[in-house]
Amino acid sequence: MTETGKTQEMTVGVVGLGLIGGSVAKAYKAAGYRVLGADRDTKILGFARLAGVIDEVLEPETNLSQCDLVFLAAYPGAVIEYVKENAGRFNKDGLVMDCCGVKKAVCEACFPVAEEYGFTFVGGHPMAGTERSGLKVSRADLFQGASMVVVPPVFDDIRLLARVKEALKPMGFARFKITRADHHDQMIAYTSQLSHIASNAFVKSPSALEEEGYSGGSFRDLTRVAYLNEKMWTELFMYNKEALLTELDILLGSLQEYRDAIAAEDRETLEQLLRDGRERKEELEKKRPEKK
């Protein structure tokens, strides 16, 4: 063991070298680990090698079994496909985690495969990112201070959870949220997916084309994630259809209440709606760990 507590020969594999996967690779490289990487785009893979983001190309047939820890940072469908195709090649003493934004579809597909082939698969979702995507905007400190959602195959496996937390130390997470796949998807439909839809729809007003000089922080905050990867988010939305539709219906209903009050010039109702929103935000802020 080294002074940092890691095994010198530990090898980390990263499948998918976009923003998340690239940041994972950089975090482990910065911590002194041997990092193997794979990506369907050969140009990205070549750049990753030249830039020193990875040490070697991750090849399922030759060195996947050498990985003590494997991160699958691809789209959900691609992750499921990769796990099924390479089930017999994972290190049975290692740990395999995905980084997808939906958990139910991925975990329901991968948990049985892992059990059948004798390797350990854990669902994961790092709650960090930017509105930009790609390896070039990835960075080693992306996850510092962030939350990591973990979906284990057995909810109360204390040893496995301790193992996961130890393995993820180089990424610098401040907290871990242990949950079930269905609850994760329900919450993410609201905290992430609905936010992206609202932002993306908001900028479609004709007024947006003339916003320069008329906008401040509120406009920038609300439109930040409108700049998104439409292919990835379309797949995430489709995998989480039911939960996302529920949240969309709630939002549309709330917006209708504001519209009705304004149309009727009902100041009392409008003021109450605004007060309710402000008080809910105050309540949420009090619950944040840094506020305690």
PDB file of C-alpha atoms in Angstrom:
ATOM      1  CA  MET A   1       0.000   0.000   0.000  1.00  0.00           C
ATOM      2  CA  THR A   2       1.124   3.549  -0.690  1.00  0.00           C
ATOM      3  CA  GLU A   3       0.776   6.614   1.530  1.00  0.00           C
ATOM      4  CA  THR A   4      -2.539   7.424  -0.181  1.00  0.00           C
ATOM      5  CA  GLY A   5      -3.880   4.007   0.768  1.00  0.00           C
ATOM      6  CA  LYS A   6      -4.140   2.588  -2.743  1.00  0.00           C
ATOM      7  CA  THR A   7      -2.514  -0.492  -4.183  1.00  0.00           C
ATOM      8  CA  GLN A   8       0.261   0.508  -6.569  1.00  0.00           C
ATOM      9  CA  GLU A   9      -0.732  -2.008  -9.208  1.00  0.00           C
ATOM     10  CA  MET A  10      -4.430  -1.099  -9.176  1.00  0.00           C
ATOM     11  CA  THR A  11      -5.823  -0.646 -12.671  1.00  0.00           C
ATOM     12  CA  VAL A  12      -8.909   1.391 -13.542  1.00  0.00           C
ATOM     13  CA  GLY A  13     -10.853   0.979 -16.766  1.00  0.00           C
ATOM     14  CA  VAL A  14     -13.093   3.705 -18.190  1.00  0.00           C
ATOM     15  CA  VAL A  15     -15.532   3.005 -21.008  1.00  0.00           C
ATOM     16  CA  GLY A  16     -16.702   6.224 -22.642  1.00  0.00           C
ATOM     17  CA  LEU A  17     -14.383   9.241 -22.562  1.00  0.00           C
ATOM     18  CA  GLY A  18     -16.800  12.144 -22.633  1.00  0.00           C
ATOM     19  CA  LEU A  19     -17.223  14.720 -19.883  1.00  0.00           C
ATOM     20  CA  ILE A  20     -17.931  12.193 -17.126  1.00  0.00           C
ATOM     21  CA  GLY A  21     -15.684   9.360 -18.290  1.00  0.00           C
ATOM     22  CA  GLY A  22     -12.866  11.756 -19.151  1.00  0.00           C
ATOM     23  CA  SER A  23     -13.114  13.372 -15.725  1.00  0.00           C
ATOM     24  CA  VAL A  24     -13.086   9.937 -14.053  1.00  0.00           C
ATOM     25  CA  ALA A  25      -9.955   8.983 -15.990  1.00  0.00           C
ATOM     26  CA  LYS A  26      -8.228  12.268 -15.120  1.00  0.00           C
ATOM     27  CA  ALA A  27      -9.113  11.946 -11.441  1.00  0.00           C
ATOM     28  CA  TYR A  28      -7.573   8.483 -11.183  1.00  0.00           C
ATOM     29  CA  LYS A  29      -4.550   9.434 -13.269  1.00  0.00           C
ATOM     30  CA  ALA A  30      -3.962  12.409 -10.964  1.00  0.00           C
ATOM     31  CA  ALA A  31      -4.082  10.010  -8.016  1.00  0.00           C
ATOM     32  CA  GLY A  32      -1.409   7.820  -9.607  1.00  0.00           C
ATOM     33  CA  TYR A  33      -3.469   4.910 -10.888  1.00  0.00           C
ATOM     34  CA  ARG A  34      -2.963   3.000 -14.124  1.00  0.00           C
ATOM     35  CA  VAL A  35      -5.909   3.982 -16.339  1.00  0.00           C
ATOM     36  CA  LEU A  36      -7.178   2.126 -19.392  1.00  0.00           C
ATOM     37  CA  GLY A  37      -9.768   3.771 -21.614  1.00  0.00           C
ATOM     38  CA  ALA A  38     -12.184   2.919 -24.397  1.00  0.00           C
ATOM     39  CA  ASP A  39     -14.375   5.008 -26.666  1.00  0.00           C
ATOM     40  CA  ARG A  40     -16.253   4.289 -29.881  1.00  0.00           C
ATOM     41  CA  ASP A  41     -14.768   7.437 -31.426  1.00  0.00           C
ATOM     42  CA  THR A  42     -11.210   6.538 -32.422  1.00  0.00           C
ATOM     43  CA  LYS A  43     -10.245  10.227 -32.661  1.00  0.00           C
ATOM     44  CA  ILE A  44     -11.230  10.809 -29.031  1.00  0.00           C
ATOM     45  CA  LEU A  45      -9.408   7.653 -27.999  1.00  0.00           C
ATOM     46  CA  GLY A  46      -6.261   8.762 -29.827  1.00  0.00           C
ATOM     47  CA  PHE A  47      -6.424  12.214 -28.254  1.00  0.00           C
ATOM     48  CA  ALA A  48      -6.849  10.670 -24.804  1.00  0.00           C
ATOM     49  CA  ARG A  49      -3.657   8.653 -25.255  1.00  0.00           C
ATOM     50  CA  LEU A  50      -1.646  11.552 -26.630  1.00  0.00           C
ATOM     51  CA  ALA A  51      -2.828  13.884 -23.872  1.00  0.00           C
ATOM     52  CA  GLY A  52      -1.986  11.344 -21.173  1.00  0.00           C
ATOM     53  CA  VAL A  53      -5.591  11.014 -20.010  1.00  0.00           C
ATOM     54  CA  ILE A  54      -5.206   7.229 -20.251  1.00  0.00           C
ATOM     55  CA  ASP A  55      -2.187   4.948 -20.206  1.00  0.00           C
ATOM     56  CA  GLU A  56      -3.483   2.330 -22.624  1.00  0.00           C
ATOM     57  CA  VAL A  57      -6.511   1.419 -24.698  1.00  0.00           C
ATOM     58  CA  LEU A  58      -8.971  -0.808 -22.870  1.00  0.00           C
ATOM     59  CA  GLU A  59      -9.466  -3.982 -24.917  1.00  0.00           C
ATOM     60  CA  PRO A  60     -12.100  -6.462 -23.687  1.00  0.00           C
ATOM     61  CA  GLU A  61     -10.270  -9.432 -25.195  1.00  0.00           C
ATOM     62  CA  THR A  62      -6.879  -8.646 -23.675  1.00  0.00           C
ATOM     63  CA  ASN A  63      -6.863  -6.389 -20.619  1.00  0.00           C
ATOM     64  CA  LEU A  64     -10.407  -5.871 -19.313  1.00  0.00           C
ATOM     65  CA  SER A  65      -9.776  -8.685 -16.837  1.00  0.00           C
ATOM     66  CA  GLN A  66      -6.818  -6.708 -15.440  1.00  0.00           C
ATOM     67  CA  CYS A  67      -9.086  -3.910 -14.205  1.00  0.00           C
ATOM     68  CA  ASP A  68      -9.769  -3.776 -10.488  1.00  0.00           C
ATOM     69  CA  LEU A  69     -12.336  -1.064 -11.097  1.00  0.00           C
ATOM     70  CA  VAL A  70     -14.346  -0.402 -14.273  1.00  0.00           C
ATOM     71  CA  PHE A  71     -16.478   2.679 -14.933  1.00  0.00           C
ATOM     72  CA  LEU A  72     -19.071   2.508 -17.686  1.00  0.00           C
ATOM     73  CA  ALA A  73     -19.647   6.138 -18.703  1.00  0.00           C
ATOM     74  CA  ALA A  74     -21.676   5.623 -21.867  1.00  0.00           C
ATOM     75  CA  TYR A  75     -25.350   5.922 -22.793  1.00  0.00           C
ATOM     76  CA  PRO A  76     -27.638   3.459 -20.947  1.00  0.00           C
ATOM     77  CA  GLY A  77     -28.244   1.224 -23.956  1.00  0.00           C
ATOM     78  CA  ALA A  78     -24.523   1.034 -24.706  1.00  0.00           C
ATOM     79  CA  VAL A  79     -23.726   0.218 -21.067  1.00  0.00           C
ATOM     80  CA  ILE A  80     -26.213  -2.647 -21.009  1.00  0.00           C
ATOM     81  CA  GLU A  81     -24.817  -3.956 -24.299  1.00  0.00           C
ATOM     82  CA  TYR A  82     -21.213  -3.727 -23.062  1.00  0.00           C
ATOM     83  CA  VAL A  83     -21.963  -5.596 -19.835  1.00  0.00           C
ATOM     84  CA  LYS A  84     -23.775  -8.400 -21.632  1.00  0.00           C
ATOM     85  CA  GLU A  85     -21.124  -8.746 -24.331  1.00  0.00           C
ATOM     86  CA  ASN A  86     -18.216  -8.799 -21.882  1.00  0.00           C
ATOM     87  CA  ALA A  87     -19.786 -10.489 -18.865  1.00  0.00           C
ATOM     88  CA  GLY A  88     -17.251 -13.293 -18.881  1.00  0.00           C
ATOM     89  CA  ARG A  89     -14.255 -10.953 -19.183  1.00  0.00           C
ATOM     90  CA  PHE A  90     -14.652  -8.777 -16.081  1.00  0.00           C
ATOM     91  CA  ASN A  91     -12.322  -9.326 -13.146  1.00  0.00           C
ATOM     92  CA  LYS A  92     -14.338 -11.394 -10.667  1.00  0.00           C
ATOM     93  CA  ASP A  93     -12.496  -9.731  -7.791  1.00  0.00           C
ATOM     94  CA  GLY A  94     -13.063  -6.281  -9.244  1.00  0.00           C
ATOM     95  CA  LEU A  95     -15.851  -3.735  -9.148  1.00  0.00           C
ATOM     96  CA  VAL A  96     -17.927  -2.587 -12.131  1.00  0.00           C
ATOM     97  CA  MET A  97     -19.963   0.636 -11.916  1.00  0.00           C
ATOM     98  CA  ASP A  98     -22.007   2.569 -14.431  1.00  0.00           C
ATOM     99  CA  CYS A  99     -22.368   6.357 -14.439  1.00  0.00           C
ATOM    100  CA  CYS A 100     -25.718   6.613 -16.253  1.00  0.00           C
ATOM    101  CA  GLY A 101     -28.411   9.169 -15.518  1.00  0.00           C
ATOM    102  CA  VAL A 102     -31.060   6.440 -15.211  1.00  0.00           C
ATOM    103  CA  LYS A 103     -30.744   3.439 -12.948  1.00  0.00           C
ATOM    104  CA  LYS A 104     -33.779   1.163 -13.197  1.00  0.00           C
ATOM    105  CA  ALA A 105     -33.235   0.018 -16.787  1.00  0.00           C
ATOM    106  CA  VAL A 106     -29.477  -0.352 -16.322  1.00  0.00           C
ATOM    107  CA  CYS A 107     -29.562  -2.129 -12.967  1.00  0.00           C
ATOM    108  CA  GLU A 108     -32.415  -4.467 -13.897  1.00  0.00           C
ATOM    109  CA  ALA A 109     -30.408  -5.563 -16.938  1.00  0.00           C
ATOM    110  CA  CYS A 110     -26.955  -5.730 -15.335  1.00  0.00           C
ATOM    111  CA  PHE A 111     -27.544  -7.125 -11.828  1.00  0.00           C
ATOM    112  CA  PRO A 112     -28.651 -10.581 -13.095  1.00  0.00           C
ATOM    113  CA  VAL A 113     -25.750 -10.747 -15.553  1.00  0.00           C
ATOM    114  CA  ALA A 114     -23.256  -9.919 -12.811  1.00  0.00           C
ATOM    115  CA  GLU A 115     -24.749 -12.558 -10.542  1.00  0.00           C
ATOM    116  CA  GLU A 116     -24.642 -15.175 -13.285  1.00  0.00           C
ATOM    117  CA  TYR A 117     -21.022 -14.484 -14.231  1.00  0.00           C
ATOM    118  CA  GLY A 118     -19.695 -13.847 -10.735  1.00  0.00           C
ATOM    119  CA  PHE A 119     -18.566 -10.214 -10.855  1.00  0.00           C
ATOM    120  CA  THR A 120     -19.783  -7.262  -8.797  1.00  0.00           C
ATOM    121  CA  PHE A 121     -21.900  -4.606 -10.495  1.00  0.00           C
ATOM    122  CA  VAL A 122     -23.076  -1.463  -8.695  1.00  0.00           C
ATOM    123  CA  GLY A 123     -25.227   1.287 -10.136  1.00  0.00           C
ATOM    124  CA  GLY A 124     -23.792   4.783  -9.823  1.00  0.00           C
ATOM    125  CA  HIS A 125     -24.670   8.336 -10.795  1.00  0.00           C
ATOM    126  CA  PRO A 126     -22.205  11.135 -10.007  1.00  0.00           C
ATOM    127  CA  MET A 127     -24.170  14.332  -9.387  1.00  0.00           C
ATOM    128  CA  ALA A 128     -21.753  16.604 -11.194  1.00  0.00           C
ATOM    129  CA  GLY A 129     -21.400  17.960 -14.684  1.00  0.00           C
ATOM    130  CA  THR A 130     -21.503  21.026 -16.882  1.00  0.00           C
ATOM    131  CA  GLU A 131     -23.689  22.212 -19.733  1.00  0.00           C
ATOM    132  CA  ARG A 132     -20.801  21.369 -22.082  1.00  0.00           C
ATOM    133  CA  SER A 133     -19.896  17.829 -23.065  1.00  0.00           C
ATOM    134  CA  GLY A 134     -16.857  15.987 -24.346  1.00  0.00           C
ATOM    135  CA  LEU A 135     -13.381  14.961 -23.286  1.00  0.00           C
ATOM    136  CA  LYS A 136     -11.903  18.413 -23.877  1.00  0.00           C
ATOM    137  CA  VAL A 137     -14.007  19.990 -21.113  1.00  0.00           C
ATOM    138  CA  SER A 138     -13.465  17.130 -18.656  1.00  0.00           C
ATOM    139  CA  ARG A 139     -11.348  17.801 -15.589  1.00  0.00           C
ATOM    140  CA  ALA A 140      -9.876  15.855 -12.686  1.00  0.00           C
ATOM    141  CA  ASP A 141     -11.681  17.882 -10.012  1.00  0.00           C
ATOM    142  CA  LEU A 142     -15.189  17.704 -11.526  1.00  0.00           C
ATOM    143  CA  PHE A 143     -16.501  15.516  -8.698  1.00  0.00           C
ATOM    144  CA  GLN A 144     -14.807  17.282  -5.779  1.00  0.00           C
ATOM    145  CA  GLY A 145     -17.437  18.087  -3.157  1.00  0.00           C
ATOM    146  CA  ALA A 146     -20.269  16.535  -5.196  1.00  0.00           C
ATOM    147  CA  SER A 147     -22.758  13.834  -4.263  1.00  0.00           C
ATOM    148  CA  MET A 148     -22.604  10.271  -5.581  1.00  0.00           C
ATOM    149  CA  VAL A 149     -25.787   8.234  -5.863  1.00  0.00           C
ATOM    150  CA  VAL A 150     -25.152   4.516  -5.383  1.00  0.00           C
ATOM    151  CA  VAL A 151     -27.592   1.717  -6.217  1.00  0.00           C
ATOM    152  CA  PRO A 152     -26.224  -1.579  -4.848  1.00  0.00           C
ATOM    153  CA  PRO A 153     -27.639  -4.995  -5.762  1.00  0.00           C
ATOM    154  CA  VAL A 154     -28.362  -5.574  -2.063  1.00  0.00           C
ATOM    155  CA  PHE A 155     -29.452  -2.445  -0.213  1.00  0.00           C
ATOM    156  CA  ASP A 156     -27.938  -3.230   3.201  1.00  0.00           C
ATOM    157  CA  ASP A 157     -24.617  -4.797   2.165  1.00  0.00           C
ATOM    158  CA  ILE A 158     -22.401  -2.732   4.473  1.00  0.00           C
ATOM    159  CA  ARG A 159     -19.147  -4.307   3.276  1.00  0.00           C
ATOM    160  CA  LEU A 160     -19.908  -3.592  -0.361  1.00  0.00           C
ATOM    161  CA  LEU A 161     -20.835   0.027   0.382  1.00  0.00           C
ATOM    162  CA  ALA A 162     -17.602   0.512   2.316  1.00  0.00           C
ATOM    163  CA  ARG A 163     -15.714  -0.993  -0.614  1.00  0.00           C
ATOM    164  CA  VAL A 164     -17.430   1.362  -3.060  1.00  0.00           C
ATOM    165  CA  LYS A 165     -16.656   4.437  -0.963  1.00  0.00           C
ATOM    166  CA  GLU A 166     -13.013   3.418  -0.662  1.00  0.00           C
ATOM    167  CA  ALA A 167     -12.724   2.773  -4.404  1.00  0.00           C
ATOM    168  CA  LEU A 168     -14.201   6.178  -5.242  1.00  0.00           C
ATOM    169  CA  LYS A 169     -11.943   8.218  -2.950  1.00  0.00           C
ATOM    170  CA  PRO A 170      -9.828   9.683  -5.805  1.00  0.00           C
ATOM    171  CA  MET A 171     -12.962  11.346  -7.216  1.00  0.00           C
ATOM    172  CA  GLY A 172     -13.439  13.387  -4.044  1.00  0.00           C
ATOM    173  CA  PHE A 173     -17.161  13.003  -3.394  1.00  0.00           C
ATOM    174  CA  ALA A 174     -18.437  14.846  -0.332  1.00  0.00           C
ATOM    175  CA  ARG A 175     -21.412  12.576   0.258  1.00  0.00           C
ATOM    176  CA  PHE A 176     -22.993   9.320  -0.868  1.00  0.00           C
ATOM    177  CA  LYS A 177     -26.706   8.704  -1.346  1.00  0.00           C
ATOM    178  CA  ILE A 178     -27.620   5.026  -1.172  1.00  0.00           C
ATOM    179  CA  THR A 179     -30.970   4.292  -2.783  1.00  0.00           C
ATOM    180  CA  ARG A 180     -33.071   1.992  -4.956  1.00  0.00           C
ATOM    181  CA  ALA A 181     -33.060   2.278  -8.738  1.00  0.00           C
ATOM    182  CA  ASP A 182     -36.728   3.262  -9.015  1.00  0.00           C
ATOM    183  CA  HIS A 183     -36.412   5.990  -6.376  1.00  0.00           C
ATOM    184  CA  HIS A 184     -33.320   7.362  -8.090  1.00  0.00           C
ATOM    185  CA  ASP A 185     -35.192   7.647 -11.373  1.00  0.00           C
ATOM    186  CA  GLN A 186     -38.157   9.300  -9.711  1.00  0.00           C
ATOM    187  CA  MET A 187     -35.954  11.948  -8.101  1.00  0.00           C
ATOM    188  CA  ILE A 188     -33.776  12.512 -11.168  1.00  0.00           C
ATOM    189  CA  ALA A 189     -36.882  13.058 -13.288  1.00  0.00           C
ATOM    190  CA  TYR A 190     -37.502  16.127 -11.135  1.00  0.00           C
ATOM    191  CA  THR A 191     -34.061  17.423 -10.142  1.00  0.00           C
ATOM    192  CA  SER A 192     -32.333  16.945 -13.495  1.00  0.00           C
ATOM    193  CA  GLN A 193     -34.464  15.841 -16.430  1.00  0.00           C
ATOM    194  CA  LEU A 194     -37.356  18.265 -15.880  1.00  0.00           C
ATOM    195  CA  SER A 195     -34.853  21.100 -15.395  1.00  0.00           C
ATOM    196  CA  HIS A 196     -33.291  20.399 -18.769  1.00  0.00           C
ATOM    197  CA  ILE A 197     -36.661  20.300 -20.526  1.00  0.00           C
ATOM    198  CA  ALA A 198     -37.816  23.533 -18.861  1.00  0.00           C
ATOM    199  CA  SER A 199     -34.582  25.301 -19.798  1.00  0.00           C
ATOM    200  CA  ASN A 200     -34.634  23.976 -23.351  1.00  0.00           C
ATOM    201  CA  ALA A 201     -38.262  25.034 -23.857  1.00  0.00           C
ATOM    202  CA  PHE A 202     -37.750  28.436 -22.237  1.00  0.00           C
ATOM    203  CA  VAL A 203     -35.220  29.611 -24.840  1.00  0.00           C
ATOM    204  CA  LYS A 204     -37.660  28.913 -27.696  1.00  0.00           C
ATOM    205  CA  SER A 205     -39.575  32.132 -27.080  1.00  0.00           C
ATOM    206  CA  PRO A 206     -39.074  34.650 -29.939  1.00  0.00           C
ATOM    207  CA  SER A 207     -38.062  37.136 -27.231  1.00  0.00           C
ATOM    208  CA  ALA A 208     -34.924  35.108 -26.553  1.00  0.00           C
ATOM    209  CA  LEU A 209     -33.455  36.340 -29.831  1.00  0.00           C
ATOM    210  CA  GLU A 210     -33.497  39.899 -28.476  1.00  0.00           C
ATOM    211  CA  GLU A 211     -32.499  39.227 -24.857  1.00  0.00           C
ATOM    212  CA  GLU A 212     -29.079  40.924 -25.031  1.00  0.00           C
ATOM    213  CA  GLY A 213     -29.065  43.965 -22.771  1.00  0.00           C
ATOM    214  CA  TYR A 214     -32.326  42.933 -21.126  1.00  0.00           C
ATOM    215  CA  SER A 215     -31.181  39.901 -19.144  1.00  0.00           C
ATOM    216  CA  GLY A 216     -29.250  39.266 -15.967  1.00  0.00           C
ATOM    217  CA  GLY A 217     -28.456  36.364 -13.687  1.00  0.00           C
ATOM    218  CA  SER A 218     -31.940  34.859 -13.698  1.00  0.00           C
ATOM    219  CA  PHE A 219     -31.921  34.429 -17.486  1.00  0.00           C
ATOM    220  CA  ARG A 220     -28.433  32.898 -17.482  1.00  0.00           C
ATOM    221  CA  ASP A 221     -29.283  30.524 -14.630  1.00  0.00           C
ATOM    222  CA  LEU A 222     -32.513  29.342 -16.226  1.00  0.00           C
ATOM    223  CA  THR A 223     -31.055  28.826 -19.693  1.00  0.00           C
ATOM    224  CA  ARG A 224     -27.670  27.339 -18.761  1.00  0.00           C
ATOM    225  CA  VAL A 225     -28.606  23.703 -19.370  1.00  0.00           C
ATOM    226  CA  ALA A 226     -30.534  24.427 -22.567  1.00  0.00           C
ATOM    227  CA  TYR A 227     -27.135  23.828 -24.144  1.00  0.00           C
ATOM    228  CA  LEU A 228     -27.324  20.032 -23.974  1.00  0.00           C
ATOM    229  CA  ASN A 229     -26.455  16.838 -25.798  1.00  0.00           C
ATOM    230  CA  GLU A 230     -29.783  16.054 -27.450  1.00  0.00           C
ATOM    231  CA  LYS A 231     -28.911  12.443 -28.310  1.00  0.00           C
ATOM    232  CA  MET A 232     -27.981  11.564 -24.739  1.00  0.00           C
ATOM    233  CA  TRP A 233     -30.905  13.380 -23.124  1.00  0.00           C
ATOM    234  CA  THR A 234     -33.416  11.888 -25.558  1.00  0.00           C
ATOM    235  CA  GLU A 235     -32.264   8.404 -24.525  1.00  0.00           C
ATOM    236  CA  LEU A 236     -32.400   9.283 -20.824  1.00  0.00           C
ATOM    237  CA  PHE A 237     -35.892  10.762 -21.157  1.00  0.00           C
ATOM    238  CA  MET A 238     -37.196   7.700 -22.990  1.00  0.00           C
ATOM    239  CA  TYR A 239     -35.766   5.305 -20.408  1.00  0.00           C
ATOM    240  CA  ASN A 240     -37.438   7.335 -17.637  1.00  0.00           C
ATOM    241  CA  LYS A 241     -40.677   8.100 -19.457  1.00  0.00           C
ATOM    242  CA  GLU A 242     -43.252   7.481 -16.706  1.00  0.00           C
ATOM    243  CA  ALA A 243     -41.484   9.394 -13.934  1.00  0.00           C
ATOM    244  CA  LEU A 244     -40.704  12.287 -16.256  1.00  0.00           C
ATOM    245  CA  LEU A 245     -44.280  12.523 -17.533  1.00  0.00           C
ATOM    246  CA  THR A 246     -45.493  12.729 -13.945  1.00  0.00           C
ATOM    247  CA  GLU A 247     -43.177  15.648 -13.208  1.00  0.00           C
ATOM    248  CA  LEU A 248     -44.086  17.395 -16.464  1.00  0.00           C
ATOM    249  CA  ASP A 249     -47.792  17.148 -15.591  1.00  0.00           C
ATOM    250  CA  ILE A 250     -47.145  18.653 -12.159  1.00  0.00           C
ATOM    251  CA  LEU A 251     -45.175  21.545 -13.670  1.00  0.00           C
ATOM    252  CA  LEU A 252     -47.745  22.208 -16.380  1.00  0.00           C
ATOM    253  CA  GLY A 253     -50.494  22.238 -13.760  1.00  0.00           C
ATOM    254  CA  SER A 254     -48.592  24.728 -11.623  1.00  0.00           C
ATOM    255  CA  LEU A 255     -47.891  27.006 -14.599  1.00  0.00           C
ATOM    256  CA  GLN A 256     -51.575  26.940 -15.479  1.00  0.00           C
ATOM    257  CA  GLU A 257     -52.410  28.206 -11.969  1.00  0.00           C
ATOM    258  CA  TYR A 258     -50.117  31.210 -12.441  1.00  0.00           C
ATOM    259  CA  ARG A 259     -51.540  31.892 -15.893  1.00  0.00           C
ATOM    260  CA  ASP A 260     -55.139  31.697 -14.684  1.00  0.00           C
ATOM    261  CA  ALA A 261     -54.473  34.107 -11.816  1.00  0.00           C
ATOM    262  CA  ILE A 262     -52.762  36.633 -14.104  1.00  0.00           C
ATOM    263  CA  ALA A 263     -55.463  36.367 -16.783  1.00  0.00           C
ATOM    264  CA  ALA A 264     -58.183  36.946 -14.171  1.00  0.00           C
ATOM    265  CA  GLU A 265     -56.188  39.769 -12.547  1.00  0.00           C
ATOM    266  CA  ASP A 266     -56.532  37.828  -9.306  1.00  0.00           C
ATOM    267  CA  ARG A 267     -53.810  39.526  -7.273  1.00  0.00           C
ATOM    268  CA  GLU A 268     -54.593  37.648  -4.086  1.00  0.00           C
ATOM    269  CA  THR A 269     -54.212  34.213  -5.689  1.00  0.00           C
ATOM    270  CA  LEU A 270     -51.094  35.258  -7.607  1.00  0.00           C
ATOM    271  CA  GLU A 271     -49.481  36.612  -4.476  1.00  0.00           C
ATOM    272  CA  GLN A 272     -50.279  33.385  -2.617  1.00  0.00           C
ATOM    273  CA  LEU A 273     -48.793  31.264  -5.412  1.00  0.00           C
ATOM    274  CA  LEU A 274     -45.596  33.315  -5.348  1.00  0.00           C
ATOM    275  CA  ARG A 275     -45.455  33.157  -1.554  1.00  0.00           C
ATOM    276  CA  ASP A 276     -45.870  29.377  -1.613  1.00  0.00           C
ATOM    277  CA  GLY A 277     -42.942  29.056  -4.036  1.00  0.00           C
ATOM    278  CA  ARG A 278     -40.703  31.341  -1.996  1.00  0.00           C
ATOM    279  CA  GLU A 279     -41.485  29.489   1.227  1.00  0.00           C
ATOM    280  CA  ARG A 280     -40.816  26.130  -0.408  1.00  0.00           C
ATOM    281  CA  LYS A 281     -37.409  27.379  -1.598  1.00  0.00           C
ATOM    282  CA  GLU A 282     -36.600  28.627   1.914  1.00  0.00           C
ATOM    283  CA  GLU A 283     -37.572  25.224   3.290  1.00  0.00           C
ATOM    284  CA  LEU A 284     -35.293  23.464   0.808  1.00  0.00           C
ATOM    285  CA  GLU A 285     -32.341  25.717   1.642  1.00  0.00           C
ATOM    286  CA  LYS A 286     -32.660  24.915   5.356  1.00  0.00           C
ATOM    287  CA  LYS A 287     -32.270  21.219   4.553  1.00  0.00           C
ATOM    288  CA  ARG A 288     -28.978  21.606   2.731  1.00  0.00           C
ATOM    289  CA  PRO A 289     -26.041  20.088   4.683  1.00  0.00           C
ATOM    290  CA  GLU A 290     -23.942  23.267   4.417  1.00  0.00           C
ATOM    291  CA  LYS A 291     -26.742  25.213   6.073  1.00  0.00           C
ATOM    292  CA  LYS A 292     -26.685  23.117   9.238  1.00  0.00           C
TER     293      LYS A 292
END
